CSV table of C-alpha atoms and ligand atoms in Angstrom, one decimal:
chain,number,residue,atom,x,y,z
L,1,UNK,CA,-10.8,3.9,21.2
L,2,UNK,CA,-11.7,6.6,18.6
L,3,UNK,CA,-14.7,6.1,16.3
L,4,UNK,CA,-15.8,7.9,13.1
L,5,UNK,CA,-19.4,9.2,12.9
L,6,UNK,CA,-20.8,9.9,9.4
L,7,UNK,CA,-24.2,11.4,8.6
L,8,UNK,CA,-24.7,10.2,5.0
L,9,UNK,CA,-26.3,12.0,2.0
L,10,UNK,CA,-24.0,15.0,1.3
L,11,UNK,CA,-22.7,15.4,-2.2
L,12,UNK,CA,-18.9,16.0,-2.1
L,13,UNK,CA,-17.7,19.1,-3.9
L,14,UNK,CA,-14.3,20.8,-4.1
L,15,UNK,CA,-10.6,19.9,-4.3
L,16,UNK,CA,-8.6,17.3,-2.3
L,17,UNK,CA,-4.8,17.0,-2.1
L,18,UNK,CA,-3.4,13.5,-2.6
L,19,UNK,CA,-0.6,12.6,-0.2
L,20,UNK,CA,2.6,10.7,-1.0
L,21,UNK,CA,2.5,6.9,-1.4
L,22,UNK,CA,2.6,5.0,1.9
L,23,UNK,CA,3.8,1.8,0.2
L,24,UNK,CA,6.6,3.6,-1.7
L,25,UNK,CA,7.9,5.4,1.5
L,26,UNK,CA,8.0,2.1,3.4
L,27,UNK,CA,10.5,0.3,1.1
L,28,UNK,CA,12.4,3.5,0.4
L,29,UNK,CA,12.9,4.0,4.1
L,30,UNK,CA,14.3,0.5,4.2
L,31,UNK,CA,16.6,1.3,1.4
L,32,UNK,CA,18.3,4.0,3.5
L,33,UNK,CA,20.0,1.1,5.3
L,34,UNK,CA,22.1,0.7,2.2
L,35,UNK,CA,24.2,3.8,2.7
L,36,UNK,CA,26.2,5.4,5.6
L,37,UNK,CA,25.1,8.9,4.3
L,38,UNK,CA,22.1,11.0,5.2
L,39,UNK,CA,19.0,10.8,3.0
L,40,UNK,CA,16.1,13.2,2.7
L,41,UNK,CA,12.7,11.8,1.6
L,42,UNK,CA,10.0,14.3,0.6
L,43,UNK,CA,6.2,14.2,0.1
L,44,UNK,CA,5.9,11.7,3.0
L,45,UNK,CA,2.4,11.3,4.5
L,46,UNK,CA,2.0,11.4,8.3
L,47,UNK,CA,0.8,7.8,8.9
L,48,UNK,CA,1.1,5.2,11.7
L,49,UNK,CA,2.8,2.7,9.4
L,50,UNK,CA,5.5,5.2,8.5
L,51,UNK,CA,6.2,6.1,12.1
L,52,UNK,CA,6.5,2.3,12.8
L,53,UNK,CA,9.1,2.0,10.0
L,54,UNK,CA,11.0,4.9,11.5
L,55,UNK,CA,11.0,3.1,14.9
L,56,UNK,CA,12.3,-0.1,13.2
L,57,UNK,CA,15.1,2.0,11.5
L,58,UNK,CA,15.9,3.4,14.9
L,59,UNK,CA,16.3,-0.1,16.3
L,60,UNK,CA,18.7,-0.8,13.4
L,61,UNK,CA,20.9,2.3,14.1
L,62,UNK,CA,19.3,4.8,11.7
L,63,UNK,CA,17.6,7.9,13.1
L,64,UNK,CA,14.7,8.9,10.9
L,65,UNK,CA,13.3,12.3,11.7
L,66,UNK,CA,9.8,13.1,10.3
L,67,UNK,CA,9.3,16.8,10.0
L,68,UNK,CA,6.1,18.0,8.2
L,69,UNK,CA,6.1,16.1,4.9
L,70,UNK,CA,9.7,15.0,4.8
L,71,UNK,CA,12.0,12.5,6.6
L,72,UNK,CA,15.7,12.9,7.2
L,73,UNK,CA,17.6,9.7,7.9
L,74,UNK,CA,21.0,9.7,9.7
L,75,UNK,CA,23.1,6.7,10.7
L,76,UNK,CA,23.8,6.6,14.4
L,77,UNK,CA,27.2,5.4,15.6
L,78,UNK,CA,26.4,1.7,15.8
L,79,UNK,CA,24.6,-0.3,13.1
L,80,UNK,CA,22.4,-3.0,14.5
L,81,UNK,CA,20.8,-5.9,12.7
L,82,UNK,CA,17.9,-7.1,14.8
L,83,UNK,CA,14.3,-5.9,13.9
L,84,UNK,CA,12.3,-6.7,17.1
L,85,UNK,CA,9.1,-8.6,17.3
L,86,UNK,CA,7.1,-5.9,19.0
L,87,UNK,CA,7.6,-3.6,16.0
L,88,UNK,CA,7.5,-6.1,13.1
L,89,UNK,CA,4.2,-7.6,14.4
L,90,UNK,CA,2.6,-4.1,14.0
L,91,UNK,CA,3.5,-3.9,10.3
L,92,UNK,CA,4.4,-6.8,8.0
L,93,UNK,CA,6.1,-4.4,5.5
L,94,UNK,CA,9.0,-4.4,8.0
L,95,UNK,CA,10.1,-7.6,6.2
L,96,UNK,CA,11.7,-5.3,3.6
L,97,UNK,CA,14.6,-4.4,5.9
L,98,UNK,CA,15.9,-8.0,5.4
L,99,UNK,CA,17.5,-7.4,2.0
L,100,UNK,CA,19.2,-4.1,2.7
L,101,UNK,CA,20.6,-5.4,6.1
L,102,UNK,CA,22.1,-8.5,4.4
L,103,UNK,CA,23.6,-6.4,1.6
L,104,UNK,CA,25.1,-3.8,4.0
L,105,UNK,CA,26.0,-5.8,7.1
L,106,UNK,CA,26.0,-9.4,6.0
L,107,UNK,CA,23.5,-10.3,8.7
L,108,UNK,CA,20.0,-9.7,9.8
L,109,UNK,CA,17.5,-11.0,12.3
L,110,UNK,CA,13.9,-10.0,11.6
L,111,UNK,CA,10.9,-11.3,13.4
L,112,UNK,CA,8.7,-13.4,11.1
L,113,UNK,CA,5.8,-11.2,10.1
L,114,UNK,CA,2.4,-12.7,11.2
L,115,UNK,CA,-0.6,-13.1,8.9
L,116,UNK,CA,-3.3,-10.5,8.9
L,117,UNK,CA,-7.0,-10.3,8.3
L,118,UNK,CA,-6.6,-10.2,4.6
L,119,UNK,CA,-5.0,-13.7,4.6
L,120,UNK,CA,-1.8,-15.6,5.3
L,121,UNK,CA,1.2,-13.4,4.3
L,122,UNK,CA,3.9,-15.9,3.4
L,123,UNK,CA,7.4,-14.7,2.6
L,124,UNK,CA,8.7,-17.8,0.8
L,125,UNK,CA,9.5,-15.7,-2.4
L,126,UNK,CA,11.5,-13.2,-0.3
L,127,UNK,CA,13.6,-16.1,1.2
L,128,UNK,CA,13.9,-17.9,-2.2
L,129,UNK,CA,15.3,-14.7,-3.7
L,130,UNK,CA,17.8,-13.9,-0.9
L,131,UNK,CA,19.0,-17.5,-0.7
L,132,UNK,CA,19.6,-17.4,-4.5
L,133,UNK,CA,21.9,-14.4,-3.8
L,134,UNK,CA,23.9,-16.5,-1.4
L,135,UNK,CA,22.2,-15.7,2.0
L,136,UNK,CA,22.1,-18.5,4.6
L,137,UNK,CA,18.7,-18.2,6.2
L,138,UNK,CA,17.4,-20.1,9.2
L,139,UNK,CA,13.8,-19.7,10.7
L,140,UNK,CA,13.7,-20.4,14.4
L,141,UNK,CA,11.8,-19.1,17.4
L,142,UNK,CA,9.7,-16.8,15.3
L,143,UNK,CA,12.7,-15.1,13.8
L,144,UNK,CA,14.4,-15.1,10.4
L,145,UNK,CA,18.1,-15.4,11.0
L,146,UNK,CA,20.0,-14.5,7.9
L,147,UNK,CA,23.8,-14.2,7.2
L,148,UNK,CA,26.2,-14.1,4.3
L,149,UNK,CA,29.8,-13.4,3.5
L,150,UNK,CA,29.2,-11.4,0.4
L,151,UNK,CA,26.0,-11.6,-1.7
L,152,UNK,CA,26.6,-12.8,-5.2
L,153,UNK,CA,24.4,-11.8,-8.2
L,154,UNK,CA,22.1,-14.5,-9.5
L,155,UNK,CA,19.0,-15.2,-11.7
L,156,UNK,CA,15.9,-15.2,-9.5
L,157,UNK,CA,12.4,-16.3,-10.5
L,158,UNK,CA,9.8,-14.6,-8.3
L,159,UNK,CA,6.5,-16.0,-9.5
L,160,UNK,CA,4.3,-17.3,-6.7
L,161,UNK,CA,0.8,-18.9,-6.8
L,162,UNK,CA,-0.7,-15.4,-6.9
L,163,UNK,CA,1.7,-13.8,-9.3
L,164,UNK,CA,4.6,-11.6,-8.5
L,165,UNK,CA,5.4,-10.2,-5.0
L,166,UNK,CA,5.8,-6.4,-4.5
L,167,UNK,CA,7.8,-6.5,-1.3
L,168,UNK,CA,9.6,-9.7,-2.4
L,169,UNK,CA,10.8,-7.8,-5.5
L,170,UNK,CA,11.8,-4.9,-3.3
L,171,UNK,CA,13.8,-7.1,-0.9
L,172,UNK,CA,15.7,-8.9,-3.7
L,173,UNK,CA,16.3,-5.6,-5.6
L,174,UNK,CA,17.7,-4.0,-2.4
L,175,UNK,CA,20.0,-7.0,-1.7
L,176,UNK,CA,21.2,-7.2,-5.3
L,177,UNK,CA,22.4,-3.5,-5.6
L,178,UNK,CA,25.4,-4.2,-3.4
L,179,UNK,CA,25.9,-7.9,-4.4
L,180,UNK,CA,28.9,-8.9,-6.5
L,181,UNK,CA,28.0,-9.2,-10.2
L,182,UNK,CA,24.7,-9.3,-12.1
L,183,UNK,CA,21.2,-10.2,-10.8
L,184,UNK,CA,18.2,-10.8,-13.0
L,185,UNK,CA,14.8,-10.9,-11.4
L,186,UNK,CA,12.3,-12.7,-13.5
L,187,UNK,CA,8.5,-12.2,-12.9
L,188,UNK,CA,9.3,-9.1,-10.9
L,189,UNK,CA,6.5,-6.9,-9.6
L,190,UNK,CA,5.7,-3.9,-11.9
L,191,UNK,CA,3.9,-1.7,-9.4
L,192,UNK,CA,4.7,2.1,-9.5
L,193,UNK,CA,6.1,1.7,-5.9
L,194,UNK,CA,8.7,-0.7,-7.3
L,195,UNK,CA,9.6,1.9,-10.0
L,196,UNK,CA,9.8,4.6,-7.3
L,197,UNK,CA,12.2,2.4,-5.2
L,198,UNK,CA,14.3,1.6,-8.3
L,199,UNK,CA,14.6,5.3,-9.1
L,200,UNK,CA,15.6,6.0,-5.5
L,201,UNK,CA,18.3,3.3,-5.6
L,202,UNK,CA,19.6,4.5,-9.0
L,203,UNK,CA,19.9,8.1,-7.6
L,204,UNK,CA,22.0,6.5,-4.8
L,205,UNK,CA,24.3,5.1,-7.5
L,206,UNK,CA,22.8,1.7,-8.2
L,207,UNK,CA,22.8,0.1,-11.7
L,208,UNK,CA,19.2,-1.1,-12.4
L,209,UNK,CA,17.5,-1.7,-15.7
L,210,UNK,CA,14.0,-2.9,-16.7
L,211,UNK,CA,12.3,-1.7,-13.5
L,212,UNK,CA,8.5,-1.5,-14.1
L,213,UNK,CA,8.7,-4.6,-16.3
L,214,UNK,CA,8.6,-8.3,-15.4
L,215,UNK,CA,12.4,-8.6,-15.8
L,216,UNK,CA,14.7,-6.4,-13.8
L,217,UNK,CA,18.5,-6.4,-14.4
L,218,UNK,CA,20.9,-5.2,-11.6
L,219,UNK,CA,24.7,-4.9,-11.6
L,220,UNK,CA,26.0,-4.8,-8.1
L,221,UNK,CA,28.0,-1.8,-6.8
L,222,UNK,CA,30.5,-1.4,-3.9
L,223,UNK,CA,28.9,1.6,-2.3
L,224,UNK,CA,25.7,3.8,-2.5
L,225,UNK,CA,25.5,7.4,-1.5
L,226,UNK,CA,22.8,9.3,0.4
L,227,UNK,CA,20.2,11.3,-1.7
L,228,UNK,CA,17.2,13.6,-1.6
L,229,UNK,CA,14.1,12.1,-3.2
L,230,UNK,CA,10.4,13.0,-3.9
L,231,UNK,CA,7.9,10.2,-3.3
L,232,UNK,CA,5.1,9.5,-5.9
L,233,UNK,CA,1.5,10.3,-5.0
L,234,UNK,CA,-0.5,7.5,-3.3
L,235,UNK,CA,-2.6,5.9,-6.1
L,236,UNK,CA,-4.8,4.0,-3.7
L,237,UNK,CA,-5.7,7.1,-1.7
L,238,UNK,CA,-6.4,8.8,-5.1
L,239,UNK,CA,-8.6,5.9,-6.2
L,240,UNK,CA,-10.4,6.0,-2.9
L,241,UNK,CA,-11.3,9.7,-3.3
L,242,UNK,CA,-12.4,9.1,-6.9
L,243,UNK,CA,-15.0,6.6,-5.5
L,244,UNK,CA,-15.9,9.1,-2.7
L,245,UNK,CA,-16.8,11.6,-5.4
L,246,UNK,CA,-18.8,9.1,-7.5
L,247,UNK,CA,-20.7,7.4,-4.6
L,248,UNK,CA,-21.9,10.7,-3.3
L,249,UNK,CA,-23.0,12.0,-6.7
L,250,UNK,CA,-20.5,14.8,-6.2
L,251,UNK,CA,-17.9,16.6,-8.2
L,252,UNK,CA,-14.4,16.6,-6.8
L,253,UNK,CA,-11.0,17.5,-8.1
L,254,UNK,CA,-7.9,15.5,-7.1
L,255,UNK,CA,-4.7,17.5,-6.9
L,256,UNK,CA,-1.2,16.0,-7.0
L,257,UNK,CA,-2.3,12.6,-8.3
L,258,UNK,CA,-0.6,10.7,-11.1
L,259,UNK,CA,-3.3,9.3,-13.4
L,260,UNK,CA,-0.8,7.1,-15.2
L,261,UNK,CA,-0.8,4.9,-12.1
L,262,UNK,CA,-4.6,4.5,-12.1
L,263,UNK,CA,-5.2,3.2,-15.6
L,264,UNK,CA,-7.2,0.1,-14.6
L,265,UNK,CA,-9.2,2.0,-11.9
L,266,UNK,CA,-10.1,4.8,-14.3
L,267,UNK,CA,-11.0,2.3,-17.0
L,268,UNK,CA,-13.5,0.5,-14.8
L,269,UNK,CA,-15.0,3.7,-13.2
L,270,UNK,CA,-15.5,5.2,-16.7
L,271,UNK,CA,-17.2,2.0,-17.9
L,272,UNK,CA,-19.8,2.2,-15.1
L,273,UNK,CA,-20.6,5.9,-15.8
L,274,UNK,CA,-18.2,7.9,-13.7
L,275,UNK,CA,-16.9,11.0,-15.5
L,276,UNK,CA,-13.1,11.4,-15.1
L,277,UNK,CA,-11.5,14.5,-16.8
L,278,UNK,CA,-7.8,15.2,-16.4
L,279,UNK,CA,-6.3,18.7,-16.9
L,280,UNK,CA,-2.9,20.2,-15.9
L,281,UNK,CA,-4.2,21.0,-12.4
L,282,UNK,CA,-5.6,17.6,-11.5
L,283,UNK,CA,-8.3,15.0,-12.1
L,284,UNK,CA,-12.0,16.0,-12.0
L,285,UNK,CA,-14.4,13.2,-10.9
L,286,UNK,CA,-18.2,13.2,-11.2
L,287,UNK,CA,-21.1,11.0,-12.0
L,288,UNK,CA,-22.2,11.1,-15.6
L,289,UNK,CA,-25.5,9.4,-15.1
L,290,UNK,CA,-28.0,9.0,-12.2
L,291,UNK,CA,-27.5,5.2,-11.6
L,292,UNK,CA,-24.0,3.7,-12.1
L,293,UNK,CA,-24.0,0.4,-14.1
L,294,UNK,CA,-22.8,-2.9,-12.7
L,295,UNK,CA,-19.5,-4.4,-13.7
L,296,UNK,CA,-17.5,-7.6,-13.4
L,297,UNK,CA,-13.8,-7.2,-12.4
L,298,UNK,CA,-10.9,-9.3,-11.3
L,299,UNK,CA,-8.1,-8.0,-9.1
L,300,UNK,CA,-4.5,-8.7,-10.4
L,301,UNK,CA,-1.0,-7.3,-10.0
L,302,UNK,CA,-0.1,-4.1,-11.7
L,303,UNK,CA,-1.2,-2.9,-14.2
L,304,UNK,CA,-4.4,-4.9,-13.5
L,305,UNK,CA,-7.1,-3.7,-11.1
L,306,UNK,CA,-5.4,-3.3,-7.7
L,307,UNK,CA,-6.5,-5.6,-4.8
L,308,UNK,CA,-6.1,-2.5,-2.5
L,309,UNK,CA,-9.1,-0.9,-4.4
L,310,UNK,CA,-11.3,-4.0,-4.2
L,311,UNK,CA,-13.2,-3.2,-1.0
L,312,UNK,CA,-13.8,0.4,-2.1
L,313,UNK,CA,-15.1,-0.7,-5.5
L,314,UNK,CA,-17.4,-3.1,-3.7
L,315,UNK,CA,-18.9,-0.3,-1.7
L,316,UNK,CA,-19.6,1.6,-4.9
L,317,UNK,CA,-21.1,-1.4,-6.7
L,318,UNK,CA,-23.4,-2.1,-3.7
L,319,UNK,CA,-25.5,0.9,-4.8
L,320,UNK,CA,-25.1,0.5,-8.6
L,321,UNK,CA,-27.8,-0.7,-11.0
L,322,UNK,CA,-27.8,-4.5,-11.4
L,323,UNK,CA,-25.5,-7.3,-10.3
L,324,UNK,CA,-21.6,-7.0,-10.2
L,325,UNK,CA,-19.1,-9.7,-9.7
L,326,UNK,CA,-15.7,-8.9,-8.1
L,327,UNK,CA,-13.2,-11.7,-8.0
L,328,UNK,CA,-10.1,-11.4,-5.7
L,329,UNK,CA,-7.1,-13.1,-7.2
L,330,UNK,CA,-4.3,-11.7,-5.0
L,331,UNK,CA,-5.7,-12.3,-1.5
L,332,UNK,CA,-8.6,-14.7,-1.9
L,333,UNK,CA,-9.8,-14.1,1.7
L,334,UNK,CA,-9.9,-10.3,1.5
L,335,UNK,CA,-13.7,-10.1,2.0
L,336,UNK,CA,-14.2,-9.2,5.7
L,337,UNK,CA,-15.9,-6.0,4.6
L,338,UNK,CA,-18.8,-7.9,3.0
L,339,UNK,CA,-20.6,-8.6,6.3
L,340,UNK,CA,-20.2,-5.0,7.5
L,341,UNK,CA,-21.5,-3.7,4.2
L,342,UNK,CA,-24.5,-6.1,4.4
L,343,UNK,CA,-25.2,-4.7,7.9
L,344,UNK,CA,-25.7,-1.3,6.1
L,345,UNK,CA,-28.2,-2.9,3.7
L,346,UNK,CA,-26.0,-4.1,0.9
L,347,UNK,CA,-26.9,-7.4,-0.7
L,348,UNK,CA,-23.5,-9.2,-1.2
L,349,UNK,CA,-22.8,-12.9,-1.2
L,350,UNK,CA,-19.5,-14.8,-1.6
L,351,UNK,CA,-18.9,-17.8,-3.9
L,352,UNK,CA,-15.3,-18.9,-3.3
L,353,UNK,CA,-13.1,-15.8,-4.1
L,354,UNK,CA,-15.9,-14.2,-6.1
L,355,UNK,CA,-18.3,-11.7,-4.5
L,356,UNK,CA,-21.7,-11.2,-6.0
L,357,UNK,CA,-23.0,-7.7,-5.4
L,358,UNK,CA,-26.7,-7.1,-6.1
L,359,UNK,CA,-27.1,-3.3,-6.3
L,360,UNK,CA,-29.6,-1.9,-3.9
L,361,UNK,CA,-31.4,1.5,-4.1
L,362,UNK,CA,-30.0,2.7,-0.8
L,363,UNK,CA,-27.8,1.8,2.2
L,364,UNK,CA,-28.7,2.6,5.8
L,365,UNK,CA,-26.4,3.9,8.4
L,366,UNK,CA,-25.3,1.4,11.1
L,367,UNK,CA,-22.7,0.7,13.7
L,368,UNK,CA,-19.9,-1.2,11.8
L,369,UNK,CA,-16.4,-2.4,12.6
L,370,UNK,CA,-13.2,-1.8,10.5
L,371,UNK,CA,-11.1,-4.9,10.0
L,372,UNK,CA,-8.2,-3.8,7.7
L,373,UNK,CA,-7.0,-0.6,6.1
L,374,UNK,CA,-8.9,-0.8,2.8
L,375,UNK,CA,-12.0,-2.4,4.3
L,376,UNK,CA,-12.2,0.5,6.7
L,377,UNK,CA,-12.1,2.9,3.7
L,378,UNK,CA,-15.0,0.9,2.1
L,379,UNK,CA,-17.1,1.4,5.2
L,380,UNK,CA,-16.4,5.2,5.1
L,381,UNK,CA,-17.5,5.3,1.5
L,382,UNK,CA,-20.7,3.4,2.3
L,383,UNK,CA,-21.3,5.7,5.2
L,384,UNK,CA,-21.0,8.8,3.0
L,385,UNK,CA,-24.0,7.6,0.9
L,386,UNK,CA,-26.0,5.7,3.5
L,387,UNK,CA,-29.2,7.2,5.0
L,388,UNK,CA,-28.7,8.2,8.6
L,389,UNK,CA,-25.8,7.8,10.9
L,390,UNK,CA,-22.9,5.3,10.5
L,391,UNK,CA,-20.5,4.8,13.4
L,392,UNK,CA,-17.2,3.0,12.5
L,393,UNK,CA,-15.1,1.5,15.3
L,394,UNK,CA,-11.5,0.2,15.3
L,395,UNK,CA,-10.5,3.1,13.0
L,396,UNK,CA,-6.8,2.7,14.0
L,397,UNK,CA,-6.8,0.6,10.8
L,398,UNK,CA,-7.6,3.7,8.8
L,399,UNK,CA,-4.9,5.8,10.5
L,400,UNK,CA,-2.3,3.3,9.2
L,401,UNK,CA,-2.9,4.3,5.6
L,402,UNK,CA,-5.0,7.5,5.2
L,403,UNK,CA,-3.7,10.9,6.3
L,404,UNK,CA,-6.3,13.3,7.7
L,405,UNK,CA,-9.2,11.3,6.1
L,406,UNK,CA,-12.0,12.9,8.0
L,407,UNK,CA,-10.5,16.3,7.6
L,408,UNK,CA,-10.1,15.9,3.9
L,409,UNK,CA,-13.6,14.5,3.5
L,410,UNK,CA,-15.3,17.2,5.7
L,411,UNK,CA,-13.4,19.9,3.6
L,412,UNK,CA,-15.3,18.3,0.6
L,413,UNK,CA,-18.6,18.7,2.4
L,414,UNK,CA,-19.0,15.3,4.1
L,415,UNK,CA,-20.7,15.3,7.5
L,416,UNK,CA,-18.0,13.3,9.2
L,417,UNK,CA,-16.2,13.6,12.5
L,418,UNK,CA,-13.9,11.6,14.8
L,419,UNK,CA,-15.4,10.8,18.2
L,420,UNK,CA,-13.4,9.7,21.3
H,1,EPZ,C1,2.2,-5.1,-1.0
H,1,EPZ,O1,2.2,-6.1,-0.1
H,1,EPZ,C2,1.4,-3.9,-0.4
H,1,EPZ,N1,2.0,-3.5,0.8
H,1,EPZ,C3,-0.1,-4.4,-0.1
H,1,EPZ,O2,-0.8,-3.2,0.3
H,1,EPZ,C4,-0.7,-4.8,-1.5
H,1,EPZ,O3,-2.0,-5.3,-1.2
H,1,EPZ,C5,0.2,-6.0,-2.0
H,1,EPZ,O4,1.5,-5.5,-2.2
H,1,EPZ,C6,-0.4,-6.4,-3.4
H,1,EPZ,O5,-0.4,-5.4,-4.3
H,1,EPZ,C7,3.1,-2.7,0.8
H,1,EPZ,O6,3.6,-2.4,-0.2
H,1,EPZ,C8,3.6,-2.3,2.2
H,1,EPZ,P1,2.7,-9.3,-2.3
H,1,EPZ,P2,3.1,-7.4,-0.3
H,1,EPZ,O7,4.0,-9.9,-1.8
H,1,EPZ,O8,4.3,-7.0,-1.1
H,1,EPZ,C9,1.6,-13.9,-2.1
H,1,EPZ,C10,-2.1,-2.0,1.8
H,1,EPZ,O9,-3.3,-2.0,1.9
H,1,EPZ,N2,3.0,-14.0,-1.6
H,1,EPZ,O10,2.8,-8.6,-3.6
H,1,EPZ,O11,3.3,-8.1,1.0
H,1,EPZ,C11,0.8,-13.1,-1.1
H,1,EPZ,O12,0.2,-14.0,-0.1
H,1,EPZ,C12,-1.3,-3.2,1.6
H,1,EPZ,O13,-1.4,-0.9,1.6
H,1,EPZ,C13,3.5,-15.3,-1.6
H,1,EPZ,O14,2.8,-16.3,-1.9
H,1,EPZ,O15,2.2,-8.3,-1.2
H,1,EPZ,C14,-0.3,-12.5,-1.9
H,1,EPZ,O16,-1.3,-13.5,-2.2
H,1,EPZ,C15,-2.2,-4.4,2.0
H,1,EPZ,N3,4.8,-15.5,-1.2
H,1,EPZ,C16,0.4,-12.2,-3.3
H,1,EPZ,O17,1.6,-13.0,-3.3
H,1,EPZ,C17,5.6,-14.4,-0.8
H,1,EPZ,O18,6.8,-14.6,-0.5
H,1,EPZ,C18,0.9,-10.8,-3.4
H,1,EPZ,O19,1.6,-10.4,-2.3
H,1,EPZ,C19,5.0,-13.1,-0.9
H,1,EPZ,C20,3.7,-13.0,-1.3
């Protein structure tokens, strides 16, 4: 099992290229199931989750060929409708093949996605939306068995106990674009990845209005065509590198990132003393004062502070001045990184779904274990600033969502390497 070894203390300097958005690619790959034509998706990062989705498409009769940073999808002779357990269990985002399969073939069998370390990952909103469009859905033997004659447009209300659902919105949107008549999705997710999916579907010929707002209106079409499409930059990767620049007291420039997707992150970082200057070429990030100030923040769905940036922000606040409180409203159990950060000398406690982070003067390198994609990123960030060596194990979590992380960081001057 690979590990990552970091010797902390280097200030990061230079430029870093932000890759395409993993979460946007995953639902857009699922959307290629809606057409018989070839599609070309560009600005695709080389990540484990994306190759898993390509394997799932292959099991459904679509050949998705990944060459450098683009993927070409081509329908093989026979369309299939069963997404197998051994692939779905690797990545719960596979659930978003359900909507397009129902829309295109009228049937789908998808293994029930398990939970993961950040908490139970229910899909009740997905099923509620698809049933509203007329799907007959049965859960048995760990599989979702869905079928329908022809999906019919309907009004769907997708608010759950933790707000809207990103992939729930994606699933219902992809089902509605080929349904008969009009669909209205109330309390839809507004994430940039949903906007990217909507733009992809519109380019295919779908009729979608209101995407990016809480109310999306869709008029079903008979057929959708294959398209070429450029994926948006990954806002979470970008936010992670912003914190890498700040935590190491460095000065780095992010290229190919879309600052309009990072409003709440930039707002909080600026408030604690991180300098963020945008010009035509990119975004310059540096520390404006010696000690960053503490801050209280709550994660929420877009455009609020993203839950996928919570762990990274906690690493930064662990060495800020004073006490910060970070409350997690999307995944209340998403705190496995606390114990690992405390092993590195952080002083963090948990009260329910609020973490209390008392800033310390320094962190010390230690052997730590990654637990999920974003928690692993937080441990990398802590290792960059900790005194001495940090060794991070189970880094396969990282490879799911960050392309060439140690290469990009060492190019910025970090003393980091992957060890077998
Ligand atoms: C997407 O997951 C992202 N994944 C997650 O990123 C991200 O953390 C999450 O949105 C929230 O922004 C992809 O896009 C592949 P949700 P998703 O449905 O759509 C509850 C990463 O690190 N819920 O918006 O599965 C759910 O339990 C990953 O890249 C229900 O109650 O998340 C959670 O508390 C991690 N019922 C909240 O809603 C449902 O049917 C938001 O979940 C669905 C969700």
